[in-house]
């Protein structure tokens, strides 16, 4: 339970959606000063970001902002999010069902599953923090950042988000040359996206000890747990049983409790001497003794130690063999006085 994981899973790269506004990623950023949050929505195809300032992360507040964005860009087919409270609420689920949007939440405690939104937040937070420390208007600086981000070619697609979403470049302070729309633009983007993602995966997998885990249904697994103190183990020592695996998403059960995590949170459990899950739990319970049992064991041990001590024969010393000769002591005289009796 305290050993390291022997390997890491290979990267699973997402495929590019068939068209803009087909799939969007959503997440919250914050809180900032004053308790405000930033609601971030990114188009998975064009990487075009939308940012809304909200004072609450409730489902009602989130739905209101989504209504405005959907009124501008249309209703997407798929919405990806993490497992935050507003995205797991019943009200939010009914709203997506009403619009016909398929919800794809990432695995719990696995922010990499919503990577596009997470990656965009890094430069966004940096821009807001810089404006705050320079005593500038944070909102104005954020809007300037969004303008530049939407007009800058993305490192993966090679095109700017606005160019892929609107099929044209947006005007900024920098002068630019207007060119005619290229019909092969989107085909070029798809090929470039696939090629660069393949290179990214190969590079990342070569730098990490990647190995596909052979975890399957009905296997016993240990689950990585938060470190409570210096003595806590890296993995929960009591195993779970896998009930379902879909890609890198695993669901396991223990004592009627289900958990769902990314496969990187699990390590296959190999029982010693063929012990089953039930015998492991029974043994774990038997390892804990009550204070009375421990006290009784100490008393029995003390009694054994006293009984095992060699007995004395009424003050007579037993001759166990030759001893060293006794030291001959003499009186100490100093300056004619006897100082030792």
PDB file of N, CA and C in Angstrom, residues 82-129:
ATOM      1  N   UNK A  82     -15.622  19.354 -15.375  1.00  0.00           N
ATOM      2  CA  UNK A  82     -15.135  18.535 -14.276  1.00  0.00           C
ATOM      3  C   UNK A  82     -16.326  18.117 -13.421  1.00  0.00           C
ATOM      4  N   UNK A  83     -16.059  17.668 -12.198  1.00  0.00           N
ATOM      5  CA  UNK A  83     -17.133  17.193 -11.332  1.00  0.00           C
ATOM      6  C   UNK A  83     -17.493  18.222 -10.264  1.00  0.00           C
ATOM      7  N   UNK A  84     -17.421  19.512 -10.614  1.00  0.00           N
ATOM      8  CA  UNK A  84     -17.800  20.557  -9.680  1.00  0.00           C
ATOM      9  C   UNK A  84     -19.277  20.509  -9.330  1.00  0.00           C
ATOM     10  N   UNK A  85     -19.658  21.079  -8.176  1.00  0.00           N
ATOM     11  CA  UNK A  85     -21.063  21.025  -7.720  1.00  0.00           C
ATOM     12  C   UNK A  85     -22.080  21.542  -8.730  1.00  0.00           C
ATOM     13  N   UNK A  86     -21.848  22.683  -9.417  1.00  0.00           N
ATOM     14  CA  UNK A  86     -22.899  23.145 -10.344  1.00  0.00           C
ATOM     15  C   UNK A  86     -23.115  22.199 -11.520  1.00  0.00           C
ATOM     16  N   UNK A  87     -22.064  21.519 -11.954  1.00  0.00           N
ATOM     17  CA  UNK A  87     -22.181  20.641 -13.118  1.00  0.00           C
ATOM     18  C   UNK A  87     -22.773  19.277 -12.761  1.00  0.00           C
ATOM     19  N   UNK A  88     -22.821  18.943 -11.483  1.00  0.00           N
ATOM     20  CA  UNK A  88     -23.391  17.670 -11.049  1.00  0.00           C
ATOM     21  C   UNK A  88     -24.783  17.830 -10.439  1.00  0.00           C
ATOM     22  N   UNK A  89     -25.306  19.047 -10.443  1.00  0.00           N
ATOM     23  CA  UNK A  89     -26.611  19.290  -9.833  1.00  0.00           C
ATOM     24  C   UNK A  89     -27.740  18.770 -10.725  1.00  0.00           C
ATOM     25  N   UNK A  90     -28.881  18.524 -10.109  1.00  0.00           N
ATOM     26  CA  UNK A  90     -30.055  18.031 -10.844  1.00  0.00           C
ATOM     27  C   UNK A  90     -30.597  19.108 -11.781  1.00  0.00           C
ATOM     28  N   UNK A  91     -30.541  20.360 -11.346  1.00  0.00           N
ATOM     29  CA  UNK A  91     -31.033  21.465 -12.171  1.00  0.00           C
ATOM     30  C   UNK A  91     -30.216  21.604 -13.449  1.00  0.00           C
ATOM     31  N   UNK A  92     -28.894  21.483 -13.337  1.00  0.00           N
ATOM     32  CA  UNK A  92     -28.031  21.596 -14.511  1.00  0.00           C
ATOM     33  C   UNK A  92     -28.242  20.418 -15.456  1.00  0.00           C
ATOM     34  N   UNK A  93     -28.452  19.236 -14.887  1.00  0.00           N
ATOM     35  CA  UNK A  93     -28.696  18.048 -15.708  1.00  0.00           C
ATOM     36  C   UNK A  93     -29.988  18.177 -16.510  1.00  0.00           C
ATOM     37  N   UNK A  94     -31.034  18.700 -15.875  1.00  0.00           N
ATOM     38  CA  UNK A  94     -32.300  18.894 -16.582  1.00  0.00           C
ATOM     39  C   UNK A  94     -32.164  19.938 -17.691  1.00  0.00           C
ATOM     40  N   UNK A  95     -31.364  20.976 -17.436  1.00  0.00           N
ATOM     41  CA  UNK A  95     -31.170  22.030 -18.437  1.00  0.00           C
ATOM     42  C   UNK A  95     -30.490  21.470 -19.689  1.00  0.00           C
ATOM     43  N   UNK A  96     -29.441  20.677 -19.503  1.00  0.00           N
ATOM     44  CA  UNK A  96     -28.751  20.092 -20.654  1.00  0.00           C
ATOM     45  C   UNK A  96     -29.645  19.098 -21.392  1.00  0.00           C
ATOM     46  N   UNK A  97     -30.432  18.351 -20.639  1.00  0.00           N
ATOM     47  CA  UNK A  97     -31.341  17.386 -21.263  1.00  0.00           C
ATOM     48  C   UNK A  97     -32.404  18.095 -22.092  1.00  0.00           C
ATOM     49  N   UNK A  98     -32.860  19.240 -21.598  1.00  0.00           N
ATOM     50  CA  UNK A  98     -33.875  20.013 -22.327  1.00  0.00           C
ATOM     51  C   UNK A  98     -33.338  20.523 -23.659  1.00  0.00           C
ATOM     52  N   UNK A  99     -32.042  20.903 -23.681  1.00  0.00           N
ATOM     53  CA  UNK A  99     -31.436  21.421 -24.905  1.00  0.00           C
ATOM     54  C   UNK A  99     -30.868  20.313 -25.786  1.00  0.00           C
ATOM     55  N   UNK A 100     -30.861  19.085 -25.312  1.00  0.00           N
ATOM     56  CA  UNK A 100     -30.312  17.989 -26.103  1.00  0.00           C
ATOM     57  C   UNK A 100     -28.798  17.964 -26.127  1.00  0.00           C
ATOM     58  N   UNK A 101     -28.153  18.470 -25.064  1.00  0.00           N
ATOM     59  CA  UNK A 101     -26.692  18.500 -24.976  1.00  0.00           C
ATOM     60  C   UNK A 101     -26.212  17.277 -24.201  1.00  0.00           C
ATOM     61  N   UNK A 102     -25.234  16.582 -24.749  1.00  0.00           N
ATOM     62  CA  UNK A 102     -24.648  15.427 -24.072  1.00  0.00           C
ATOM     63  C   UNK A 102     -23.568  15.899 -23.114  1.00  0.00           C
ATOM     64  N   UNK A 103     -23.695  15.523 -21.844  1.00  0.00           N
ATOM     65  CA  UNK A 103     -22.740  15.947 -20.820  1.00  0.00           C
ATOM     66  C   UNK A 103     -21.672  14.875 -20.645  1.00  0.00           C
ATOM     67  N   UNK A 104     -20.395  15.288 -20.728  1.00  0.00           N
ATOM     68  CA  UNK A 104     -19.269  14.379 -20.521  1.00  0.00           C
ATOM     69  C   UNK A 104     -18.397  14.908 -19.388  1.00  0.00           C
ATOM     70  N   UNK A 105     -18.678  14.512 -18.137  1.00  0.00           N
ATOM     71  CA  UNK A 105     -17.823  14.945 -17.024  1.00  0.00           C
ATOM     72  C   UNK A 105     -16.534  14.137 -16.991  1.00  0.00           C
ATOM     73  N   UNK A 106     -15.458  14.765 -16.538  1.00  0.00           N
ATOM     74  CA  UNK A 106     -14.187  14.058 -16.400  1.00  0.00           C
ATOM     75  C   UNK A 106     -14.201  13.207 -15.139  1.00  0.00           C
ATOM     76  N   UNK A 107     -13.207  12.362 -14.982  1.00  0.00           N
ATOM     77  CA  UNK A 107     -13.116  11.522 -13.793  1.00  0.00           C
ATOM     78  C   UNK A 107     -12.871  12.388 -12.562  1.00  0.00           C
ATOM     79  N   UNK A 108     -13.403  11.996 -11.397  1.00  0.00           N
ATOM     80  CA  UNK A 108     -13.162  12.768 -10.170  1.00  0.00           C
ATOM     81  C   UNK A 108     -11.667  12.870  -9.861  1.00  0.00           C
ATOM     82  N   UNK A 109     -11.254  14.033  -9.369  1.00  0.00           N
ATOM     83  CA  UNK A 109      -9.867  14.303  -8.983  1.00  0.00           C
ATOM     84  C   UNK A 109      -8.896  14.147 -10.151  1.00  0.00           C
ATOM     85  N   UNK A 110      -9.372  14.388 -11.357  1.00  0.00           N
ATOM     86  CA  UNK A 110      -8.533  14.250 -12.551  1.00  0.00           C
ATOM     87  C   UNK A 110      -8.758  15.446 -13.461  1.00  0.00           C
ATOM     88  N   UNK A 111      -8.151  16.616 -13.143  1.00  0.00           N
ATOM     89  CA  UNK A 111      -8.374  17.826 -13.950  1.00  0.00           C
ATOM     90  C   UNK A 111      -7.832  17.711 -15.363  1.00  0.00           C
ATOM     91  N   UNK A 112      -6.900  16.771 -15.596  1.00  0.00           N
ATOM     92  CA  UNK A 112      -6.380  16.591 -16.951  1.00  0.00           C
ATOM     93  C   UNK A 112      -7.468  16.196 -17.929  1.00  0.00           C
ATOM     94  N   UNK A 113      -8.569  15.630 -17.406  1.00  0.00           N
ATOM     95  CA  UNK A 113      -9.659  15.252 -18.288  1.00  0.00           C
ATOM     96  C   UNK A 113     -10.359  16.433 -18.926  1.00  0.00           C
ATOM     97  N   UNK A 114     -10.177  17.629 -18.357  1.00  0.00           N
ATOM     98  CA  UNK A 114     -10.739  18.859 -18.924  1.00  0.00           C
ATOM     99  C   UNK A 114      -9.586  19.797 -19.272  1.00  0.00           C
ATOM    100  N   UNK A 115      -8.623  19.248 -20.005  1.00  0.00           N
ATOM    101  CA  UNK A 115      -7.348  19.920 -20.203  1.00  0.00           C
ATOM    102  C   UNK A 115      -7.417  21.236 -20.953  1.00  0.00           C
ATOM    103  N   UNK A 116      -8.301  21.373 -21.946  1.00  0.00           N
ATOM    104  CA  UNK A 116      -8.348  22.615 -22.719  1.00  0.00           C
ATOM    105  C   UNK A 116      -8.715  23.806 -21.844  1.00  0.00           C
ATOM    106  N   UNK A 117      -9.716  23.633 -20.992  1.00  0.00           N
ATOM    107  CA  UNK A 117     -10.105  24.727 -20.102  1.00  0.00           C
ATOM    108  C   UNK A 117      -9.013  25.011 -19.077  1.00  0.00           C
ATOM    109  N   UNK A 118      -8.384  23.951 -18.549  1.00  0.00           N
ATOM    110  CA  UNK A 118      -7.335  24.131 -17.551  1.00  0.00           C
ATOM    111  C   UNK A 118      -6.133  24.859 -18.144  1.00  0.00           C
ATOM    112  N   UNK A 119      -5.741  24.517 -19.368  1.00  0.00           N
ATOM    113  CA  UNK A 119      -4.585  25.157 -19.991  1.00  0.00           C
ATOM    114  C   UNK A 119      -4.844  26.623 -20.302  1.00  0.00           C
ATOM    115  N   UNK A 120      -6.072  26.958 -20.682  1.00  0.00           N
ATOM    116  CA  UNK A 120      -6.382  28.355 -20.991  1.00  0.00           C
ATOM    117  C   UNK A 120      -6.337  29.219 -19.732  1.00  0.00           C
ATOM    118  N   UNK A 121      -6.652  28.645 -18.576  1.00  0.00           N
ATOM    119  CA  UNK A 121      -6.704  29.432 -17.344  1.00  0.00           C
ATOM    120  C   UNK A 121      -5.328  29.940 -16.912  1.00  0.00           C
ATOM    121  N   UNK A 122      -4.262  29.268 -17.306  1.00  0.00           N
ATOM    122  CA  UNK A 122      -2.929  29.700 -16.886  1.00  0.00           C
ATOM    123  C   UNK A 122      -2.596  31.100 -17.404  1.00  0.00           C
ATOM    124  N   UNK A 123      -2.667  31.367 -18.726  1.00  0.00           N
ATOM    125  CA  UNK A 123      -2.404  32.743 -19.174  1.00  0.00           C
ATOM    126  C   UNK A 123      -3.493  33.722 -18.753  1.00  0.00           C
ATOM    127  N   UNK A 124      -4.735  33.244 -18.594  1.00  0.00           N
ATOM    128  CA  UNK A 124      -5.809  34.139 -18.167  1.00  0.00           C
ATOM    129  C   UNK A 124      -5.556  34.661 -16.757  1.00  0.00           C
ATOM    130  N   UNK A 125      -5.230  33.769 -15.835  1.00  0.00           N
ATOM    131  CA  UNK A 125      -4.952  34.183 -14.453  1.00  0.00           C
ATOM    132  C   UNK A 125      -3.723  35.079 -14.402  1.00  0.00           C
ATOM    133  N   UNK A 126      -2.728  34.777 -15.224  1.00  0.00           N
ATOM    134  CA  UNK A 126      -1.520  35.602 -15.249  1.00  0.00           C
ATOM    135  C   UNK A 126      -1.836  37.030 -15.687  1.00  0.00           C
ATOM    136  N   UNK A 127      -2.707  37.182 -16.683  1.00  0.00           N
ATOM    137  CA  UNK A 127      -3.077  38.521 -17.157  1.00  0.00           C
ATOM    138  C   UNK A 127      -3.844  39.294 -16.089  1.00  0.00           C
ATOM    139  N   UNK A 128      -4.765  38.628 -15.393  1.00  0.00           N
ATOM    140  CA  UNK A 128      -5.552  39.301 -14.352  1.00  0.00           C
ATOM    141  C   UNK A 128      -4.673  39.684 -13.171  1.00  0.00           C
ATOM    142  N   UNK A 129      -3.773  38.800 -12.758  1.00  0.00           N
ATOM    143  CA  UNK A 129      -2.890  39.094 -11.629  1.00  0.00           C
ATOM    144  C   UNK A 129      -1.936  40.235 -11.962  1.00  0.00           C
TER     145      UNK A 129
END
